[in-house]
PDB file of C-alpha atoms and ligand atoms in Angstrom:
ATOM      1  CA  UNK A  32      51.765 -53.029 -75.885  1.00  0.00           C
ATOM      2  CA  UNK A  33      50.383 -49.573 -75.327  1.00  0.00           C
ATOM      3  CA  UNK A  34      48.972 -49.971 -72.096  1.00  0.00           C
ATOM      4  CA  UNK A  35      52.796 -51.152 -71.303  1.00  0.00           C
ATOM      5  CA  UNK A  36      54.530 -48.507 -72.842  1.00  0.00           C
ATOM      6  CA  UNK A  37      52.471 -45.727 -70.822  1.00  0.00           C
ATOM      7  CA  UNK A  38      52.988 -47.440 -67.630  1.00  0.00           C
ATOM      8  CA  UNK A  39      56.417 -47.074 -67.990  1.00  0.00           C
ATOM      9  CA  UNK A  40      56.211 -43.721 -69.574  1.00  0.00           C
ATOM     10  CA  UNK A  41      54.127 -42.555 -66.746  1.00  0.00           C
ATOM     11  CA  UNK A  42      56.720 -44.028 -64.180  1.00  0.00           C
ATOM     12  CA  UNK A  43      58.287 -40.374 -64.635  1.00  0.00           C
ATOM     13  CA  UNK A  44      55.456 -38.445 -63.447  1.00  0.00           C
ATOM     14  CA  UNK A  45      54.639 -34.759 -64.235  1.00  0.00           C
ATOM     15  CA  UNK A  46      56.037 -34.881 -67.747  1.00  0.00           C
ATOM     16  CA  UNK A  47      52.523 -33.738 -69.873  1.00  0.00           C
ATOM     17  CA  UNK A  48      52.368 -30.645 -67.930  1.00  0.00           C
ATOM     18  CA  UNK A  49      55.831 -29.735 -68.188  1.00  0.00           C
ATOM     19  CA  UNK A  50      55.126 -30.323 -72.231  1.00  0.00           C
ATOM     20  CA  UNK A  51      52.165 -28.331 -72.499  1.00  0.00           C
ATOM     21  CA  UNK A  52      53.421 -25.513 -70.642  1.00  0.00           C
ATOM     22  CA  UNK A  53      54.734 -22.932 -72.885  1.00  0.00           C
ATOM     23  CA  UNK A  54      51.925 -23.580 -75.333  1.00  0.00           C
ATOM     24  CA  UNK A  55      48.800 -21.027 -75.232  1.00  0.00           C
ATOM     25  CA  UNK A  56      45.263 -20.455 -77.313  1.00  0.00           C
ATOM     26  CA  UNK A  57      44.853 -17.488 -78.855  1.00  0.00           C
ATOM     27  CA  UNK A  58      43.425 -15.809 -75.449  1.00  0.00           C
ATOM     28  CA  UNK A  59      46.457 -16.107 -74.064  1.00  0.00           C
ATOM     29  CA  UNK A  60      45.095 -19.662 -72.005  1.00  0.00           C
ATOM     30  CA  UNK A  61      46.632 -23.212 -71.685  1.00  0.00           C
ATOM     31  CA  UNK A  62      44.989 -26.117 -72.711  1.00  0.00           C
ATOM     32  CA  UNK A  63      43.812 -26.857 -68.996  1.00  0.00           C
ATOM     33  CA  UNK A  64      42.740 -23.235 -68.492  1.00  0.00           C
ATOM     34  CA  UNK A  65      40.739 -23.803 -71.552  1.00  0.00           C
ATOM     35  CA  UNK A  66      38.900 -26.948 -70.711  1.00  0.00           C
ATOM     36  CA  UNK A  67      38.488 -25.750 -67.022  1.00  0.00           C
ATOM     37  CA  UNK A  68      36.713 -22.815 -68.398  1.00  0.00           C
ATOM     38  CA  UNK A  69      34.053 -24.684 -69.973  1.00  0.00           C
ATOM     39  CA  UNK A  70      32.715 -25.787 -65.983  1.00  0.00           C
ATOM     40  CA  UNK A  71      31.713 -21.816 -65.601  1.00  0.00           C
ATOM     41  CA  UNK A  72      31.318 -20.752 -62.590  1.00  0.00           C
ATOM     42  CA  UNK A  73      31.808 -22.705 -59.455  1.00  0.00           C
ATOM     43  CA  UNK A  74      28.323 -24.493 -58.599  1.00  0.00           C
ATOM     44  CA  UNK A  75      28.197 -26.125 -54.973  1.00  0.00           C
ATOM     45  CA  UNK A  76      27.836 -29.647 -55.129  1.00  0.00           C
ATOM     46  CA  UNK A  77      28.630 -30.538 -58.835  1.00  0.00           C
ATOM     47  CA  UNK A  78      30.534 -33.665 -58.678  1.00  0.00           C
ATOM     48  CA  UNK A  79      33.265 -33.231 -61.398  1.00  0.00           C
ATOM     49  CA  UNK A  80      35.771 -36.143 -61.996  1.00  0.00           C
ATOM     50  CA  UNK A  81      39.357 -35.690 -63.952  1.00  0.00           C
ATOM     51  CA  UNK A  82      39.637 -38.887 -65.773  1.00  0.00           C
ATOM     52  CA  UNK A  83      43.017 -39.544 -66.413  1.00  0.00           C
ATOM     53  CA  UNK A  84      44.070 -36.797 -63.969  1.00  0.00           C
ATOM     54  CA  UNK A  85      48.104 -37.423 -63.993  1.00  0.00           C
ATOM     55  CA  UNK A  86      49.881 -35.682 -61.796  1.00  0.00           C
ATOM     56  CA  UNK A  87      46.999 -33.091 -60.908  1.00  0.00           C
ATOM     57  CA  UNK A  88      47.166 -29.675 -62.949  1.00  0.00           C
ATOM     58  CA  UNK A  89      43.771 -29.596 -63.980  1.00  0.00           C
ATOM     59  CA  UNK A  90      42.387 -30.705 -60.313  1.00  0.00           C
ATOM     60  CA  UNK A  91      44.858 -28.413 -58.609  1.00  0.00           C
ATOM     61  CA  UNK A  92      43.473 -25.322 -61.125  1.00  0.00           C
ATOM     62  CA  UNK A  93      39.782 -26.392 -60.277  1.00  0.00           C
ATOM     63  CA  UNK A  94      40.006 -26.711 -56.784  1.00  0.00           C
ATOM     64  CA  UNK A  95      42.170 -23.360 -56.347  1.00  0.00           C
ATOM     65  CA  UNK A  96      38.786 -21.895 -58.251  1.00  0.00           C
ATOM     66  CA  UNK A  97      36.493 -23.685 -55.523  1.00  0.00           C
ATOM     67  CA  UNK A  98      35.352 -26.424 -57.315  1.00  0.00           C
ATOM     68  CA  UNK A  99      34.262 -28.858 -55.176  1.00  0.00           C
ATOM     69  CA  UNK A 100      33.565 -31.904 -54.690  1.00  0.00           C
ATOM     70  CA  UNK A 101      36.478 -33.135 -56.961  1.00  0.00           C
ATOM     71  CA  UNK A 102      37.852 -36.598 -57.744  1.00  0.00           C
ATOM     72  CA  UNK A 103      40.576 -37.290 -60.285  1.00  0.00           C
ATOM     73  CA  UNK A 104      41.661 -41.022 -61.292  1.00  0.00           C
ATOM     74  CA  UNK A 105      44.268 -42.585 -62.771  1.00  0.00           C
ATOM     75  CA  UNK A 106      46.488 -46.029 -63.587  1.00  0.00           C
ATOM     76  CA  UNK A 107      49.645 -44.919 -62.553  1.00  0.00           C
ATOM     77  CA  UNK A 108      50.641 -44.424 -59.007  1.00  0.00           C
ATOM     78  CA  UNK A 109      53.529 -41.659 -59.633  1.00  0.00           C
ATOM     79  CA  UNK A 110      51.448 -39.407 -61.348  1.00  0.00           C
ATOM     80  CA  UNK A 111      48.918 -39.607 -58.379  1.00  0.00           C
ATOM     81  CA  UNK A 112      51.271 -39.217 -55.740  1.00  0.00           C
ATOM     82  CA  UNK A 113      52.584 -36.012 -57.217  1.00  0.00           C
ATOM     83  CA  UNK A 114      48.729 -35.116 -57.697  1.00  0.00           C
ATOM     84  CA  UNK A 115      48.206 -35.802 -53.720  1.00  0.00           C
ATOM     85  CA  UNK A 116      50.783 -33.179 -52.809  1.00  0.00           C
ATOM     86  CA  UNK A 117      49.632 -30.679 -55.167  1.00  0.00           C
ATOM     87  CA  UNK A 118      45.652 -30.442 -54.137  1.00  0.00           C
ATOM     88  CA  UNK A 119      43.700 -30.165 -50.743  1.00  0.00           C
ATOM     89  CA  UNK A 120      42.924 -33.422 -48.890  1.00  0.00           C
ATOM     90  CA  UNK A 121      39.571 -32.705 -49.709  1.00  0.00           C
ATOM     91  CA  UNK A 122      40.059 -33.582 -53.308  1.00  0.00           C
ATOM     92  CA  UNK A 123      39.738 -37.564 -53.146  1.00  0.00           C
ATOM     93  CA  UNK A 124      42.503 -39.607 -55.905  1.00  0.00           C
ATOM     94  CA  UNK A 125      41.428 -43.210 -57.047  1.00  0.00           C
ATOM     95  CA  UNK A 126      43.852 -45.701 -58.628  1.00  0.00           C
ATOM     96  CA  UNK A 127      42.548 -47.323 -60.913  1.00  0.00           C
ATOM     97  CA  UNK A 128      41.919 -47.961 -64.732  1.00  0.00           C
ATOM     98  CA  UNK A 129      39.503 -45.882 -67.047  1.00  0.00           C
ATOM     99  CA  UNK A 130      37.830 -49.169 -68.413  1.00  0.00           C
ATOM    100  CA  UNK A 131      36.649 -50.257 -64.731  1.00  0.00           C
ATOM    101  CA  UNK A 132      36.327 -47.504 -62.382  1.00  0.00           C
ATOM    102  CA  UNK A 133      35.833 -48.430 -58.343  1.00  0.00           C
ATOM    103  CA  UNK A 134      33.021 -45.786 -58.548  1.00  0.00           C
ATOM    104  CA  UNK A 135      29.322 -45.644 -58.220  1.00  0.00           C
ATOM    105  CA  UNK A 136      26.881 -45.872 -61.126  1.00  0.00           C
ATOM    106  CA  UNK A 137      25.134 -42.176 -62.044  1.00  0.00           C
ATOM    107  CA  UNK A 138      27.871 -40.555 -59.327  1.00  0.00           C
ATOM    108  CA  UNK A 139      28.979 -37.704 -61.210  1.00  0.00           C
ATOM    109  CA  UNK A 140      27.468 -34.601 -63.319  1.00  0.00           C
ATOM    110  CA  UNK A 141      31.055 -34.064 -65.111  1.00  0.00           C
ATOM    111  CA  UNK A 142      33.908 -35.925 -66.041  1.00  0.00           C
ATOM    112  CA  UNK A 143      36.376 -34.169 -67.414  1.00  0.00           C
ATOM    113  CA  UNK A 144      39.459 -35.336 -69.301  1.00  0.00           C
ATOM    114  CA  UNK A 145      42.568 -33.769 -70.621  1.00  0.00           C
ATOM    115  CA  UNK A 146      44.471 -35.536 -73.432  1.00  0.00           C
ATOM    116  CA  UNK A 147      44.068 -38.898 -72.060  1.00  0.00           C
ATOM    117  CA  UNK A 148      40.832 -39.857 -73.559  1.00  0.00           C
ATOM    118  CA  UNK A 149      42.549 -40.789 -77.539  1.00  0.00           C
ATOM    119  CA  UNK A 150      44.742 -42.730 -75.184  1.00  0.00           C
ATOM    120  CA  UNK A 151      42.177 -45.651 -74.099  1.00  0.00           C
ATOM    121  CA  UNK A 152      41.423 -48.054 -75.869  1.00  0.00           C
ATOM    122  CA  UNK A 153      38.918 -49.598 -77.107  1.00  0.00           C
ATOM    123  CA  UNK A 154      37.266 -46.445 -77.094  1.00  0.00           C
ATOM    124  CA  UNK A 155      33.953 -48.402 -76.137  1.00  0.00           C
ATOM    125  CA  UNK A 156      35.181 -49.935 -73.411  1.00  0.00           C
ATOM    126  CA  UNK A 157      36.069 -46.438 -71.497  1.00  0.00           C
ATOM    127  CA  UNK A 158      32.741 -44.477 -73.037  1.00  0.00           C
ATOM    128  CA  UNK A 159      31.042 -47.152 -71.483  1.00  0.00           C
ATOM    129  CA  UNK A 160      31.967 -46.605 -68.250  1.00  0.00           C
ATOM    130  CA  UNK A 161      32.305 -42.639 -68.690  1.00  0.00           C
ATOM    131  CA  UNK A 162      28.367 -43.118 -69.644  1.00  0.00           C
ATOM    132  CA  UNK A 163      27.732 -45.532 -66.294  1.00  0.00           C
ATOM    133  CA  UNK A 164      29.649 -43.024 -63.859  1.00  0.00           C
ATOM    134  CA  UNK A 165      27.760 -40.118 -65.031  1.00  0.00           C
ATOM    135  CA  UNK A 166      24.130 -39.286 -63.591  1.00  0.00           C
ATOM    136  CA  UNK A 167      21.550 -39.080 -66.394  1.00  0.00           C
ATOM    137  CA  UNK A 168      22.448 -35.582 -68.650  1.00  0.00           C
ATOM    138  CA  UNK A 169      25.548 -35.573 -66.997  1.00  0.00           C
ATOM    139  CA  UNK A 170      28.491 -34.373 -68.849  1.00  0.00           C
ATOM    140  CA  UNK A 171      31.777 -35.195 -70.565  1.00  0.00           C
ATOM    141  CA  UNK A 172      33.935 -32.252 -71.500  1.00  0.00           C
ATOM    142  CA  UNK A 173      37.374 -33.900 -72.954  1.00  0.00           C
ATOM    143  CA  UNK A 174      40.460 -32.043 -74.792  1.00  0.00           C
ATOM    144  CA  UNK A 175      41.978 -33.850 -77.252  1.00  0.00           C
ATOM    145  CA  UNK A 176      44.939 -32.945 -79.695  1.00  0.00           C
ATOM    146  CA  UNK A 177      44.181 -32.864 -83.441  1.00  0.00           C
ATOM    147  CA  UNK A 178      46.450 -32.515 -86.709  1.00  0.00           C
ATOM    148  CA  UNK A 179      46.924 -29.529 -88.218  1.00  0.00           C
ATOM    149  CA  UNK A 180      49.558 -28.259 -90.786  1.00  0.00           C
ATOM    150  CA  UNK A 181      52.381 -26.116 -88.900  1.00  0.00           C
ATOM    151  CA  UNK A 182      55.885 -25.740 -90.465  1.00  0.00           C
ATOM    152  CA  UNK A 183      57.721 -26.150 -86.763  1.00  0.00           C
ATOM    153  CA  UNK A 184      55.858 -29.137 -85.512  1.00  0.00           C
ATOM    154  CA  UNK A 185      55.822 -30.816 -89.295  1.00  0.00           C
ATOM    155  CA  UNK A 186      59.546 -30.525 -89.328  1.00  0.00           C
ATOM    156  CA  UNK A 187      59.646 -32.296 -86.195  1.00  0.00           C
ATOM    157  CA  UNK A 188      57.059 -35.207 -87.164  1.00  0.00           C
ATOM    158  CA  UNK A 189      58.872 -35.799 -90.472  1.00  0.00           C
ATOM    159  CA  UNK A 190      62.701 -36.171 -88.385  1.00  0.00           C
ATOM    160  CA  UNK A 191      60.619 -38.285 -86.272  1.00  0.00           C
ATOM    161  CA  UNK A 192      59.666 -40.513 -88.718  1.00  0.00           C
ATOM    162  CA  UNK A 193      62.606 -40.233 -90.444  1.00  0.00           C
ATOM    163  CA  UNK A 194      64.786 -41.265 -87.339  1.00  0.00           C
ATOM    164  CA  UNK A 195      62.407 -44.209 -86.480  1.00  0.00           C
ATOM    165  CA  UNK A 196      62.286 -45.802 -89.652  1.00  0.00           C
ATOM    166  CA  UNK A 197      65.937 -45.532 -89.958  1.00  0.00           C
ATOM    167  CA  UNK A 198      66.331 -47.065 -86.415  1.00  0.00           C
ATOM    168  CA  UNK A 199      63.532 -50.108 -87.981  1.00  0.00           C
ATOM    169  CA  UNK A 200      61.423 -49.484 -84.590  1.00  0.00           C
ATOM    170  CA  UNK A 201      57.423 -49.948 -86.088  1.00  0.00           C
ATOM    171  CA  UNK A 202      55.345 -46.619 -85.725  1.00  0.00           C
ATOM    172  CA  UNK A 203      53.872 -46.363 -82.291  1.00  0.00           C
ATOM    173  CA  UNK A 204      50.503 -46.360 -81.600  1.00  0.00           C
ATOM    174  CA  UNK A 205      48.454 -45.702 -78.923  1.00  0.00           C
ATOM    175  CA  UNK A 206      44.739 -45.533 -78.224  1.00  0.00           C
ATOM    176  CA  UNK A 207      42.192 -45.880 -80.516  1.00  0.00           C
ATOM    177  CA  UNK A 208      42.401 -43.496 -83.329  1.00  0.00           C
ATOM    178  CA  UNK A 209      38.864 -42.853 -83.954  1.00  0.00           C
ATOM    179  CA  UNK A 210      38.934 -40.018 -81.069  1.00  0.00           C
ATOM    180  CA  UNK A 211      41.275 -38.271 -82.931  1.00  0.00           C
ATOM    181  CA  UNK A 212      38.529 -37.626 -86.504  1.00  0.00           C
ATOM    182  CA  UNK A 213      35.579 -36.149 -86.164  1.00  0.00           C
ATOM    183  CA  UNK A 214      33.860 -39.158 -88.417  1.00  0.00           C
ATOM    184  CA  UNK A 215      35.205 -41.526 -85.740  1.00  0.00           C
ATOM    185  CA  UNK A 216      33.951 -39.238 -82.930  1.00  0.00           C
ATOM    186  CA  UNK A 217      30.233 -38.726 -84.839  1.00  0.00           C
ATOM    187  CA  UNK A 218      30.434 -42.751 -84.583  1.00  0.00           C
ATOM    188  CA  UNK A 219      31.299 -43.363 -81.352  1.00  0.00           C
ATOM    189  CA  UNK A 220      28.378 -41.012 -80.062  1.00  0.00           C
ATOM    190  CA  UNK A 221      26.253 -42.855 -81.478  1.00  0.00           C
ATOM    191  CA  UNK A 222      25.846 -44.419 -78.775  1.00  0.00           C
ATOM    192  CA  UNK A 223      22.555 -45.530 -76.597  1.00  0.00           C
ATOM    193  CA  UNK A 224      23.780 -44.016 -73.574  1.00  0.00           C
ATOM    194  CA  UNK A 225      24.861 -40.710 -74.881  1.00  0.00           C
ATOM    195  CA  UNK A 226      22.573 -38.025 -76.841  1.00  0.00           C
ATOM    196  CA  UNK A 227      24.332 -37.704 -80.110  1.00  0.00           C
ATOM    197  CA  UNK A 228      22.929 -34.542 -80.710  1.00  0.00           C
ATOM    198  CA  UNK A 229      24.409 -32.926 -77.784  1.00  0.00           C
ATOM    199  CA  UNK A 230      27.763 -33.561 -78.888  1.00  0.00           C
ATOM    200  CA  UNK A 231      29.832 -30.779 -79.850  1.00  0.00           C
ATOM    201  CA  UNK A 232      33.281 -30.429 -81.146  1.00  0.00           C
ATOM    202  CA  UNK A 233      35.188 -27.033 -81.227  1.00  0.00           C
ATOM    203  CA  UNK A 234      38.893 -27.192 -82.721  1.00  0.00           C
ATOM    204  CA  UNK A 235      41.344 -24.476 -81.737  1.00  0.00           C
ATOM    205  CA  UNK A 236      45.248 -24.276 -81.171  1.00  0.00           C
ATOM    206  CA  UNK A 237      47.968 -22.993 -79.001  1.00  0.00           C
ATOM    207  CA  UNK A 238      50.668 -21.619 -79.748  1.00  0.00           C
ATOM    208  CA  UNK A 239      54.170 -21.248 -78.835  1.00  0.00           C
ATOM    209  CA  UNK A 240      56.968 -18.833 -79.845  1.00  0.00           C
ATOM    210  CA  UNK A 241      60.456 -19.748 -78.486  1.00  0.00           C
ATOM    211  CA  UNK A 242      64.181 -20.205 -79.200  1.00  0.00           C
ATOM    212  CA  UNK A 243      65.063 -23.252 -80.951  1.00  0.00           C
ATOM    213  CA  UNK A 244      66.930 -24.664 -77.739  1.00  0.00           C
ATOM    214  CA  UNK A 245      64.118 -24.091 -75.359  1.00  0.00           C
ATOM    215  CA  UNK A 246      61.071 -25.045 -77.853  1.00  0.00           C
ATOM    216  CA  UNK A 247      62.707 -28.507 -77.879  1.00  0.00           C
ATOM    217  CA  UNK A 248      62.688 -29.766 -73.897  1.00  0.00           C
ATOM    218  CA  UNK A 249      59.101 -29.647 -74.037  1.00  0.00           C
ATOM    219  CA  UNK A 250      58.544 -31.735 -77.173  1.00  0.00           C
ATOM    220  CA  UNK A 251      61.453 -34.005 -76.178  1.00  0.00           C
ATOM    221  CA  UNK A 252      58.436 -35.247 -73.535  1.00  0.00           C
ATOM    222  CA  UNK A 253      56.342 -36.397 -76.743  1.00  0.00           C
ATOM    223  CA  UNK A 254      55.865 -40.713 -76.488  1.00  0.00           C
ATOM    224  CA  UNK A 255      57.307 -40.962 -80.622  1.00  0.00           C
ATOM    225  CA  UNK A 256      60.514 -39.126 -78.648  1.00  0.00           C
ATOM    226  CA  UNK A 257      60.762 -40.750 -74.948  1.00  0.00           C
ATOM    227  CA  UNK A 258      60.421 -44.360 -76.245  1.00  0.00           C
ATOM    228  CA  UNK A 259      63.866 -43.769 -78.157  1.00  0.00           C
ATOM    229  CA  UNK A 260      67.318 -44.660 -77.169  1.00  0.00           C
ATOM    230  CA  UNK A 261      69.107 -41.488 -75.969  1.00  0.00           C
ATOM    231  CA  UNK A 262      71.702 -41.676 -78.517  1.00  0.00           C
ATOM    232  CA  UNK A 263      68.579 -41.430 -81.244  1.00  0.00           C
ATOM    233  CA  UNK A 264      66.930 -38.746 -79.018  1.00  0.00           C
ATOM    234  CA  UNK A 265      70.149 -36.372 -79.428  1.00  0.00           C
ATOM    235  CA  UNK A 266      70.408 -36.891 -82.841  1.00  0.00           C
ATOM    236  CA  UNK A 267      66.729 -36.132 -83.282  1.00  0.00           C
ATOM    237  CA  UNK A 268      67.491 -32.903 -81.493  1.00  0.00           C
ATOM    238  CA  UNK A 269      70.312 -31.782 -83.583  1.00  0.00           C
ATOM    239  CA  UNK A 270      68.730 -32.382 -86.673  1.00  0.00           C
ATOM    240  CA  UNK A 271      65.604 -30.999 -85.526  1.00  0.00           C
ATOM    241  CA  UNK A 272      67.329 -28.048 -83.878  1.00  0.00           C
ATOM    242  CA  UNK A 273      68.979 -27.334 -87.133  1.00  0.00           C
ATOM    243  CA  UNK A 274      65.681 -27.368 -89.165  1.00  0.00           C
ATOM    244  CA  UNK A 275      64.076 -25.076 -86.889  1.00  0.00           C
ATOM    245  CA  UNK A 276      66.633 -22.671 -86.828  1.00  0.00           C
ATOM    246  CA  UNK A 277      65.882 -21.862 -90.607  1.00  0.00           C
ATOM    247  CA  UNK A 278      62.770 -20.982 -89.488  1.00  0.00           C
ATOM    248  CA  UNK A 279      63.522 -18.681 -87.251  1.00  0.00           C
ATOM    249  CA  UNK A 280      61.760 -15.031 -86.796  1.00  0.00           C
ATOM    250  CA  UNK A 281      64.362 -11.747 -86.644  1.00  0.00           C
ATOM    251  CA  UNK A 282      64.515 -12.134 -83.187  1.00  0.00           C
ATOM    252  CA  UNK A 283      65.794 -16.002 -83.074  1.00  0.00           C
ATOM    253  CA  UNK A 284      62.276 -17.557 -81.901  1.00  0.00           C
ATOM    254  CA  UNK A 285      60.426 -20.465 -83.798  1.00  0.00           C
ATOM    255  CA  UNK A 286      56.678 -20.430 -83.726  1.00  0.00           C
ATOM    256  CA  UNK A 287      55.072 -23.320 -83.441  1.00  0.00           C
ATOM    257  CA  UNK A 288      51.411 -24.390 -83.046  1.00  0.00           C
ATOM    258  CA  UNK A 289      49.799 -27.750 -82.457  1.00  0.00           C
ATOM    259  CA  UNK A 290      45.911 -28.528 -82.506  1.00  0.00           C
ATOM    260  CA  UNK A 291      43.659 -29.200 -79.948  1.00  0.00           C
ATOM    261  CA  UNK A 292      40.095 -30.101 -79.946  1.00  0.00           C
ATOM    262  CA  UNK A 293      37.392 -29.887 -77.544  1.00  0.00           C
ATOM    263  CA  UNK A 294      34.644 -32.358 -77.145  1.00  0.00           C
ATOM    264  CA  UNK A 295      31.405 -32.197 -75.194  1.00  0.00           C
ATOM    265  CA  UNK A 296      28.650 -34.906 -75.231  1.00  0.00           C
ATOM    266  CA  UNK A 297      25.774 -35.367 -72.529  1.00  0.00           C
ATOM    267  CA  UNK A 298      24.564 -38.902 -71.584  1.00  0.00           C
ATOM    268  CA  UNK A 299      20.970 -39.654 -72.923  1.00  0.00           C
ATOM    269  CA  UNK A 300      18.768 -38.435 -69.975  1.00  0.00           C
TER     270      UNK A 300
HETATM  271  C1  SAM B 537      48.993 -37.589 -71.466  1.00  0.00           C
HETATM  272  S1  SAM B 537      48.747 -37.987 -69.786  1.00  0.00           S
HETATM  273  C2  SAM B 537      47.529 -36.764 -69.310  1.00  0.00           C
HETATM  274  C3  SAM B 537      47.519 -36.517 -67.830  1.00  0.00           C
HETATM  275  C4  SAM B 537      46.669 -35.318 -67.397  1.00  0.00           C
HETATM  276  N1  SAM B 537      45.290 -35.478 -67.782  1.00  0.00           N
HETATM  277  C5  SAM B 537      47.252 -34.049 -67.968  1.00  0.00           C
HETATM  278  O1  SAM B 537      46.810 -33.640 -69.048  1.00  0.00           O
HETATM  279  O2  SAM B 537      48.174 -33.490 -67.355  1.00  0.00           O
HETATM  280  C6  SAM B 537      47.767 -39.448 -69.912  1.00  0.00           C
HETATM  281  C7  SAM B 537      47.333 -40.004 -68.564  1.00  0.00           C
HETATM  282  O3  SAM B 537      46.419 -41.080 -68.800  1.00  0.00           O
HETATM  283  C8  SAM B 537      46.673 -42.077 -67.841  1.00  0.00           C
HETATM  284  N2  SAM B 537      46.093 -43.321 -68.372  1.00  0.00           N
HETATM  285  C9  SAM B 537      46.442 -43.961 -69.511  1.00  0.00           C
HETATM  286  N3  SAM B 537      45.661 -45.048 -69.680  1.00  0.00           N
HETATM  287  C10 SAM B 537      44.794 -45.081 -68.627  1.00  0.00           C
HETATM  288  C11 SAM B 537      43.727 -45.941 -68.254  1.00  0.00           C
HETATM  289  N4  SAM B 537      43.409 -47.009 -68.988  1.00  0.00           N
HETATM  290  N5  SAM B 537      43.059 -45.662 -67.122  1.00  0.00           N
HETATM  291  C12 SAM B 537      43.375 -44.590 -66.354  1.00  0.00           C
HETATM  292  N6  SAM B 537      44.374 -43.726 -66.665  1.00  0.00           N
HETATM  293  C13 SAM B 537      45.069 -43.972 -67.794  1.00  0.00           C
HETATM  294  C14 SAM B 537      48.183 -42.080 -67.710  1.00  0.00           C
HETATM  295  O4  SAM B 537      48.609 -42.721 -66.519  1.00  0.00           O
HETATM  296  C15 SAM B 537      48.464 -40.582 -67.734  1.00  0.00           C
HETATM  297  O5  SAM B 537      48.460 -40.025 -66.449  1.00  0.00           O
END
């Protein structure tokens, strides 16, 4: 069911970026500038791979910085035929699925992956082949979202599930949830492939500070929003947009902030 639901989703490519965009960490950064930073400085021949890539804003970022060689993979098609026209031909896409990836065994010294990785599930089932892919000590550097209390984006999870339960759709739910806590992380490290104590998570958050009406066209791309009928979706945004505006700062904007987590982990060497 959630493998269907984001193929379909995903039919309408370029929708996560748009979502993420007005959202920045306290440097001023977005989430992909973020976990692009954690590469340093461009080293020839590091073989970095964007797992989950989409529609190419990470790989586009890294290979405007010189990264190369790059790869980026992912299930859906659209996403990756947006991705082909926005990088050089010299970054190579593969189709394919997280959980059995067309590539060779101890090919890569990063893989990189930006809010896919809570999406995949069972979580063993794509760490294993994260851990094959990657050379001995290789890398995986992956951004995750995380829960935190915000008054903006609270309001807008509680209408949410307010809206769904009222419309008697179940609660979605996608991926495997233990990437999302850091006990379920701790355990999934544990791992004979990856050196547990090289794992490291750093939590963080952007932030965004808009007008009601253009704080919501972004969220509207959330999957609890998309998988609703449009009549539910613009009665989620009036209610919402009504909440929000008692929130309000003197100058009309909302702030809003939503957690994000970093996670780094070496394979055993
Ligand atoms: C939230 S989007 C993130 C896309 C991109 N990393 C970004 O942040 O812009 C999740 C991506 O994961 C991909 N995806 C989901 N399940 C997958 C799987 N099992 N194997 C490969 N890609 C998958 C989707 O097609 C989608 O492009």
């Amino acid at each position: 069911m959630s493998d269907e639901f984001l193929e379909r989703y995903h039919r309408r490519p370029g929708r996560t970026s748009f979502g993420l965009q007005p959202w920045r960490d306290d440097s001023g950064r977005s989430s992909y500038e973020v976990l692009a930073s954690r590469l340093g400085g461009a080293e020839p021949s590091r073989r970095i791979l964007d797992l989950a890539c989409g529609e190419g804003h990470l790989l586009a970022l890294l290979d405007e910085r010189g990264f190369t060689p790059l790869w980026g993979l992912d299930r859906s098609e659209d996403e990756l035929a947006v991705a082909r026209r926005r990088v050089g031909p010299a970054v190579e896409l593969v189709h394919a699925d997280a959980r059995s990836m067309p590539l060779p065994t101890g090919g890569f010294d990063v893989v990189l992956c930006h809010m896919a990785l809570m999406l995949i599930a069972p979580a063993e089932a794509v760490l294993d082949e994260i851990a094959r892919i990657l050379r001995f000590g290789g890398e995986l550097v992956a951004l995750t979202n995380r829960k935190i209390d915000d008054p903006a984006y609270d309001a807008l999870l509680h209408r949410i599930r307010g809206i769904t339960a009222e419309a008697g759709l179940p609660r979605l739910r996608l991926g495997d949830p233990r990437f999302l806590a850091r006990s379920g992380l701790a355990q999934l490290f544990c791992h004979p492939r990856y050196d547990e104590r090289s794992l490291t998570i750093e939590d963080f958050e952007v932030h965004a500070r808009l007008p009601p009406a253009r704080l919501w066209p972004p969220l509207q791309t959330m999957y609890d929003i998309v998988r609703l009928p449009q009549a539910l979706q613009a009665e989620l945004e009036a209610r919402v947009l009504e909440e929000w505006s008692l929130l309000t700062d003197p100058d009309g904007m909302v702030h809003c902030s939503q957690g994000m987590r970093l996670i780094s982990v070496r394979t055993a060497r």
